[in-house]
Every structure is written in C-alpha cells, then in structure tokens.
Coordinates of C-alpha atoms and ligand atoms in Angstrom, one line a residue:
M14 CA 21.7 -66.3 56.0
I15 CA 20.2 -67.6 52.8
E16 CA 22.4 -69.7 50.7
I17 CA 21.6 -70.5 47.1
R18 CA 23.8 -73.0 45.3
N19 CA 23.6 -73.9 41.6
L20 CA 19.8 -73.5 41.8
T21 CA 17.8 -74.4 38.6
K22 CA 14.1 -74.6 38.1
I23 CA 12.5 -75.7 34.9
Y24 CA 8.8 -75.6 34.3
G25 CA 8.0 -77.5 31.1
N26 CA 10.2 -75.7 28.6
V27 CA 10.7 -72.6 30.7
R28 CA 14.0 -72.3 32.5
A29 CA 12.6 -70.1 35.3
V30 CA 15.9 -70.2 37.3
N31 CA 19.1 -71.0 35.6
D32 CA 22.0 -72.3 37.8
I33 CA 22.1 -69.4 40.2
S34 CA 24.3 -69.1 43.3
A35 CA 24.3 -66.4 45.9
I36 CA 24.7 -65.9 49.6
I37 CA 22.4 -63.4 51.2
P38 CA 24.1 -62.4 54.5
P39 CA 22.6 -61.3 57.8
G40 CA 22.7 -57.7 58.9
K41 CA 21.8 -56.2 55.6
V42 CA 18.8 -55.6 53.4
T43 CA 19.4 -57.3 50.0
G44 CA 17.2 -56.2 47.2
F45 CA 16.2 -58.9 44.7
V46 CA 15.5 -57.1 41.4
G47 CA 14.7 -58.1 37.9
P48 CA 12.0 -57.7 35.2
N49 CA 8.7 -59.6 35.4
G50 CA 9.2 -63.3 35.0
A51 CA 12.9 -63.1 35.8
G52 CA 12.7 -65.8 38.5
K53 CA 12.5 -63.9 41.7
S54 CA 9.3 -65.5 43.1
T55 CA 10.4 -68.9 42.0
T56 CA 13.7 -68.6 43.9
M57 CA 11.9 -67.4 47.0
R58 CA 9.3 -70.1 46.8
I59 CA 12.1 -72.8 46.5
A60 CA 14.0 -71.2 49.5
L61 CA 10.7 -71.5 51.5
G62 CA 10.2 -75.1 50.5
L63 CA 7.0 -74.3 48.5
D64 CA 8.4 -75.5 45.2
R65 CA 11.0 -78.1 44.4
P66 CA 14.2 -77.2 42.6
T67 CA 15.0 -79.1 39.4
S68 CA 18.6 -79.1 40.7
G69 CA 20.7 -77.3 43.2
T70 CA 19.8 -76.2 46.7
A71 CA 18.5 -73.2 48.7
T72 CA 19.1 -73.2 52.5
I73 CA 18.1 -70.9 55.3
N74 CA 20.6 -70.8 58.2
G75 CA 22.3 -73.9 56.8
Q76 CA 19.4 -76.2 56.3
K77 CA 16.4 -76.6 54.0
F78 CA 13.5 -74.6 55.3
A79 CA 11.3 -77.7 55.2
D80 CA 13.7 -79.5 57.6
S81 CA 13.6 -76.6 60.0
P82 CA 12.4 -77.7 63.5
A83 CA 10.7 -74.3 64.1
P84 CA 9.9 -72.8 60.7
I85 CA 7.9 -69.8 61.9
S86 CA 10.9 -68.6 64.0
T87 CA 13.4 -69.4 61.3
A88 CA 12.0 -67.4 58.4
G89 CA 9.1 -65.1 57.8
A90 CA 7.7 -64.5 54.3
L91 CA 5.4 -62.3 52.5
L92 CA 4.6 -63.9 49.2
D93 CA 1.1 -63.0 48.1
A94 CA -0.8 -60.6 50.4
R95 CA -4.0 -61.4 48.6
G96 CA -3.9 -65.1 49.7
I97 CA -6.0 -64.5 52.8
H98 CA -9.7 -65.4 52.9
P99 CA -11.6 -62.1 52.6
G100 CA -14.2 -63.2 55.2
R101 CA -11.6 -63.7 57.9
K102 CA -10.9 -61.0 60.5
A103 CA -7.3 -59.8 60.8
R104 CA -6.8 -60.8 64.4
A105 CA -8.5 -64.2 63.9
H106 CA -6.2 -64.8 60.9
L107 CA -3.1 -64.1 63.0
R108 CA -4.4 -66.1 66.0
A109 CA -5.0 -69.1 63.7
I110 CA -1.4 -69.1 62.6
A111 CA -0.1 -68.4 66.1
D112 CA -2.1 -71.3 67.5
T113 CA -0.8 -73.7 64.9
H114 CA 2.8 -72.8 65.7
G115 CA 2.6 -72.4 69.5
V116 CA 3.0 -68.6 69.4
S117 CA 1.3 -66.7 72.2
G118 CA -1.7 -64.4 71.9
A119 CA 0.4 -61.6 73.4
R120 CA 2.7 -61.8 70.4
V121 CA -0.4 -61.5 68.1
E122 CA -1.3 -58.2 69.8
Q123 CA 2.4 -57.1 69.6
V124 CA 2.7 -57.6 65.9
L125 CA -0.7 -55.9 65.3
D126 CA 0.8 -52.9 67.1
I127 CA 4.0 -53.0 65.2
V128 CA 2.2 -53.0 61.8
G129 CA -0.4 -50.4 63.0
L130 CA -3.5 -52.6 62.5
R131 CA -4.6 -53.0 66.1
S132 CA -7.6 -50.6 65.6
V133 CA -8.9 -52.5 62.6
A134 CA -8.0 -56.0 63.8
D135 CA -11.6 -57.2 64.0
R136 CA -12.5 -56.0 60.5
R137 CA -12.8 -58.5 57.7
V138 CA -9.7 -58.8 55.5
G139 CA -11.9 -58.3 52.4
T140 CA -12.5 -54.7 53.4
F141 CA -8.8 -54.0 53.7
S142 CA -6.9 -51.7 51.3
L143 CA -3.9 -53.2 49.4
G144 CA -1.6 -51.5 51.9
M145 CA -3.4 -52.9 54.9
G146 CA -3.3 -56.3 53.4
Q147 CA 0.5 -55.9 53.0
R148 CA 0.7 -54.9 56.6
L149 CA -1.2 -57.9 57.7
G150 CA 1.0 -60.2 55.6
I151 CA 4.0 -58.7 57.3
A152 CA 2.4 -59.1 60.7
A153 CA 2.0 -62.8 59.9
A154 CA 5.7 -63.0 58.8
M155 CA 6.7 -61.4 62.1
L156 CA 4.8 -63.7 64.4
G157 CA 7.7 -66.1 65.1
D158 CA 10.2 -63.3 65.4
P159 CA 12.3 -64.9 62.7
G160 CA 16.0 -64.2 61.9
V161 CA 15.3 -64.3 58.2
Y162 CA 12.7 -62.4 56.1
L163 CA 11.8 -62.9 52.5
L164 CA 9.4 -60.3 51.2
D165 CA 8.2 -60.7 47.6
E166 CA 7.2 -57.2 46.1
P167 CA 6.2 -55.8 49.5
V168 CA 5.9 -52.2 48.3
N169 CA 3.8 -53.1 45.3
G170 CA 0.8 -50.7 45.3
L171 CA 1.8 -48.9 48.5
D172 CA 1.6 -45.2 48.9
P173 CA 4.7 -43.2 49.8
A174 CA 4.0 -43.5 53.5
G175 CA 3.7 -47.2 53.2
V176 CA 7.0 -47.4 51.3
R177 CA 8.7 -45.4 54.0
W178 CA 7.3 -47.7 56.6
I179 CA 8.6 -50.8 54.8
R180 CA 11.9 -49.1 54.5
H181 CA 12.2 -48.4 58.2
L182 CA 11.0 -51.8 59.2
T183 CA 13.4 -53.7 56.9
R184 CA 16.3 -51.5 58.0
S185 CA 15.5 -52.1 61.6
W186 CA 15.5 -55.9 61.0
A187 CA 18.8 -55.7 59.3
A188 CA 20.2 -53.5 62.2
E189 CA 19.1 -56.3 64.6
G190 CA 21.3 -58.7 62.6
R191 CA 18.6 -60.4 60.6
T192 CA 18.8 -61.5 57.0
V193 CA 16.4 -59.5 54.8
L194 CA 15.6 -60.3 51.1
V195 CA 13.2 -58.0 49.4
S196 CA 12.1 -58.4 45.8
S197 CA 10.9 -55.8 43.4
H198 CA 10.7 -55.4 39.6
L199 CA 11.5 -51.7 40.2
M200 CA 15.1 -50.7 40.9
S201 CA 14.0 -47.3 42.2
E202 CA 12.0 -48.9 45.0
L203 CA 14.9 -51.0 46.1
A204 CA 17.5 -48.3 45.8
Q205 CA 15.9 -46.6 48.8
I206 CA 15.7 -49.8 50.8
A207 CA 18.5 -52.2 49.9
D208 CA 22.2 -52.2 51.0
D209 CA 23.0 -54.7 48.3
V210 CA 21.2 -55.8 45.2
L211 CA 21.0 -59.1 43.5
V212 CA 20.0 -58.5 39.9
I213 CA 18.3 -61.3 38.1
G214 CA 17.2 -61.5 34.4
R215 CA 15.8 -64.5 32.6
G216 CA 16.7 -66.8 35.5
S217 CA 20.4 -65.7 35.7
I218 CA 22.2 -63.5 38.1
L219 CA 23.4 -60.4 36.4
A220 CA 25.0 -58.6 39.4
H221 CA 25.3 -58.9 43.2
A222 CA 26.9 -55.9 44.7
P223 CA 26.3 -52.9 46.9
T224 CA 23.4 -50.9 45.5
A225 CA 25.5 -47.8 45.1
D226 CA 28.1 -49.6 43.1
V227 CA 25.6 -51.2 40.7
M228 CA 24.0 -47.8 40.1
A229 CA 27.4 -45.9 39.8
G230 CA 28.8 -48.3 37.3
R231 CA 25.6 -47.8 35.1
E232 CA 25.3 -44.1 35.3
Q233 CA 25.1 -42.7 31.8
V234 CA 26.3 -39.2 31.0
R235 CA 23.9 -37.5 28.6
T236 CA 23.6 -33.8 27.7
R237 CA 20.9 -32.0 25.8
V238 CA 22.4 -29.5 23.3
V239 CA 21.0 -26.8 21.0
A240 CA 23.8 -25.2 18.9
S241 CA 24.0 -22.7 16.1
D242 CA 25.7 -25.3 14.0
M243 CA 25.0 -28.8 15.3
D244 CA 26.8 -30.6 12.5
A245 CA 30.0 -28.6 13.1
L246 CA 29.7 -29.2 16.8
L247 CA 29.3 -33.0 16.3
A248 CA 32.3 -32.9 14.0
A249 CA 34.3 -31.0 16.7
L250 CA 33.3 -33.7 19.2
K251 CA 34.4 -36.5 16.8
H252 CA 30.8 -37.6 16.1
P253 CA 29.4 -38.9 19.3
S254 CA 26.1 -40.7 19.4
V255 CA 23.2 -38.3 19.3
N256 CA 19.5 -38.9 19.9
D257 CA 17.0 -36.1 19.4
G258 CA 19.4 -33.4 20.4
V259 CA 20.8 -35.4 23.3
I260 CA 24.5 -36.3 23.1
E261 CA 25.4 -39.5 24.8
G262 CA 28.6 -40.1 26.8
L263 CA 29.9 -36.5 26.9
D264 CA 29.3 -34.1 29.8
A265 CA 28.4 -30.4 29.5
R266 CA 31.9 -29.1 30.1
T267 CA 33.5 -31.2 27.4
I268 CA 30.8 -30.1 24.9
G269 CA 30.9 -26.4 26.0
D270 CA 34.7 -26.3 25.7
A271 CA 34.6 -27.9 22.2
A272 CA 31.9 -25.4 21.1
A273 CA 34.0 -22.4 22.4
R274 CA 37.1 -23.6 20.6
A275 CA 35.1 -24.1 17.3
G276 CA 33.3 -20.7 17.7
I277 CA 29.9 -22.4 17.8
A278 CA 27.1 -20.7 19.8
L279 CA 25.3 -22.8 22.3
Y280 CA 21.6 -22.0 23.1
E281 CA 21.1 -24.9 25.4
L282 CA 23.5 -27.2 27.4
T283 CA 21.6 -29.3 29.9
P284 CA 23.2 -32.3 31.8
L285 CA 20.6 -35.1 32.0
H286 CA 21.0 -37.6 34.8
S287 CA 20.1 -41.1 34.0
S288 CA 17.4 -42.4 36.3
L289 CA 17.8 -45.5 38.4
E290 CA 15.4 -47.2 36.1
D291 CA 17.7 -46.4 33.1
A292 CA 20.6 -47.9 35.0
F293 CA 18.6 -51.0 35.8
F294 CA 17.4 -51.4 32.2
S295 CA 20.9 -51.0 30.8
L296 CA 21.8 -54.0 33.0
T297 CA 18.8 -56.1 32.2
D298 CA 18.2 -55.0 28.6
D299 CA 18.7 -58.4 27.0
S300 CA 16.8 -60.2 29.7
V301 CA 13.5 -58.5 29.6
Q302 CA 11.1 -61.2 28.7
F303 CA 7.9 -59.3 28.2
S304 CA 9.0 -56.1 26.4
T305 CA 6.7 -53.5 24.9
P306 CA 7.6 -51.0 22.2
E307 CA 9.0 -47.9 23.8
V308 CA 6.5 -45.1 24.2
S309 CA 7.8 -41.6 23.3
K310 CA 9.1 -39.8 26.3
Ligands
ATP419 N1 4.0 -72.7 38.4 C1 4.5 -72.4 37.2 N2 4.3 -73.1 36.1 C2 4.9 -72.7 34.9 N3 5.7 -71.7 34.7 C3 5.9 -70.9 35.8 C4 5.4 -71.2 37.1 N4 5.8 -70.3 38.0 C5 6.6 -69.4 37.3 N5 6.7 -69.8 36.0 C6 7.5 -69.1 35.0 O1 8.8 -69.0 35.4 C7 9.4 -67.7 35.1 C8 9.8 -67.0 36.3 O2 8.6 -66.6 37.1 P1 8.7 -65.9 38.5 O3 7.3 -65.7 39.0 O4 9.7 -66.6 39.3 O5 9.3 -64.5 38.1 P2 9.4 -63.1 38.9 O6 10.7 -62.6 38.7 O7 8.9 -63.3 40.3 O8 8.3 -62.2 38.1 P3 7.3 -61.1 38.6 O9 8.1 -59.8 38.9 O10 6.4 -61.0 37.5 O11 6.6 -61.7 39.9 C9 8.3 -67.0 34.3 O12 8.5 -67.3 32.9 C10 7.0 -67.7 34.7 O13 6.0 -67.6 33.7

C-alpha cells in the first residue's frame, strides 16, 4: 500500500504538489493521470525517497521508503528508462544492481526471461529501442520481487504490442495482491490498464475513483445534425448549445422526435461519442499548465 498524507512540494515559486492525500491499495492497478507538469513524477519521487516533501508524508507499506530495511524487495520503480549508461550491457546492468542488493544471479536471468530480453542481454543498452529500454527498466524494478510497483509513464513511446505487454504484466502483479501505481498523461492509455484512477491537475487531486466511474460521469452526449431548417429545429429544442452543426447535451432520439413533431426534415443525425481524452480534459480543463491553441479537428 502507498499512503500519501497532506503531501506538498514547493520548488521556488512552483507548488508542484499541493496538499494531496490518497491511499493506493494493494490488489489493484491504480492509474495516476494528469497533464504535463501536474505533479505525478514529483509525487512518485517523494514516495521513493528521491525528493524531500515540503510538508506531509508518503509511505510505502507503512514506512518511509528510505527507512525500509530491504528497499529492493519493498518497491520497484521505473522512473526514467533513459537513465542507464548506453555503454553498459543489459545483463551487466541488472547484475550490478543485483549484487549491490544481495539478489541472486538466477533472479537476473529470471527477470530477463519475464521481460523478453534474454536473447539481447549482452547487447549495449545504447543500441536498445525505447521499448527495449522500458523492458530493461521494468526488469530492474522486478529484481527484488517487490510488493509495490511505481511506474512513471511506462507506455510512453511503446508500440501496441508493448502496451499490451505492460497491461498484462501490471494486471498480473495486481492479481498477485501487489500495489501498482502507473502514471500517464494520457487517459486513454490508463483506461485500458487501471482499475482505479487518481487524477491530478496543477498539484491537486481532482478525482480518485474506479476508472469506469470517472469516465461515465464525464461522458458527453453530442449529436451531429443537418436539418432542413436548423433555426426552427433549435427553437423546437429550446436552443441547446450548438457548435459547427453538433448539438451538445441532447441525444439523437430527442432531436429526431422534436424534428418530427415540428415537421422538420433531417438529412443527418449522428450520435458522437466523446472520447476518453475528451472526458479527461473536461476534468482537467482548468488545470492544464501548458496549453496550446486548439487545432481544428
Ligand atoms: N527539480 C525541480 N525543480 C523545479 N521545478 C520542478 C522540479 N521538478 C518538477 N518541477 C516542477 O513541478 C511541477 C510538477 O512536475 P512533475 O514532473 O511532477 O509533473 P508531471 O505530472 O510528472 O509531468 P509530466 O507528465 O510532464 O512528467 C512542474 O511545474 C515542474 O516544472
């Protein structure tokens, strides 16, 4: 379990994390989602003792990670897969970590198998693709067979097969009763992986709930309409909000019935489903730190 209590981190005049509290339970994959700069990495780094909080605490299985007697078997983390020296060979990299922490050579071979890197284990890490680098980072996180995993943007840059692999791996960890926290700035990535989502924006928690509930509550009904007399149709519908022929908040049946009653011909009536990303943005709208003008769709 990861427990975050009233955690705040201030860098200069940036409040990177602002008094957040959350309990990340075992047996589930929890997605940690928020726009760039929302505070995800900072929270994870503090939980792993790599950064000091300004105030508040983050504990793993009831104690600060830095105080853990066997850190490698308490929590495994993937923070920055590019942090490995490019001249190092994959197996040697894992062996070095294993040796420092009293982990056997047999376990190194085992994790190389699990992540599918055994056949390239004696290649230099600098020749690895992004996906192979992610797999190596995950192998390192697994060395101590920890009960808690924190993965920062693990699917960043992975191909669909890689994403599927991460999904299976994280789900199997959760099924074994481990605690799994996976961050991403894309809700669509986490919707496939996470049982629960912890949504963060500008350092504050915006939601912490089952993924399906967060998505369902945000679903927006939108319908594209082409009508013989659009003004009359909108009047019949009591002037809903319209954007480029798309009526917001009313479904196709409501619009079709109103058009029939008013004797208006419809040439198009298309239900539009809001994407997961739309739902996420409706939640984090005010908390996007680095926004760009919207490009026409
Ligand atoms: N070492 C640091 N010094 C100063 N500011 C920092 C430092 N680390 C993070 N920040 C700032 O804190 C805020 C939160 O950053 P953080 O990296 O935690 O966000 P994030 O949600 O992980 O974003 P991303 O998705 O881009 O990785 C940002 O405004 C960032 O610029």
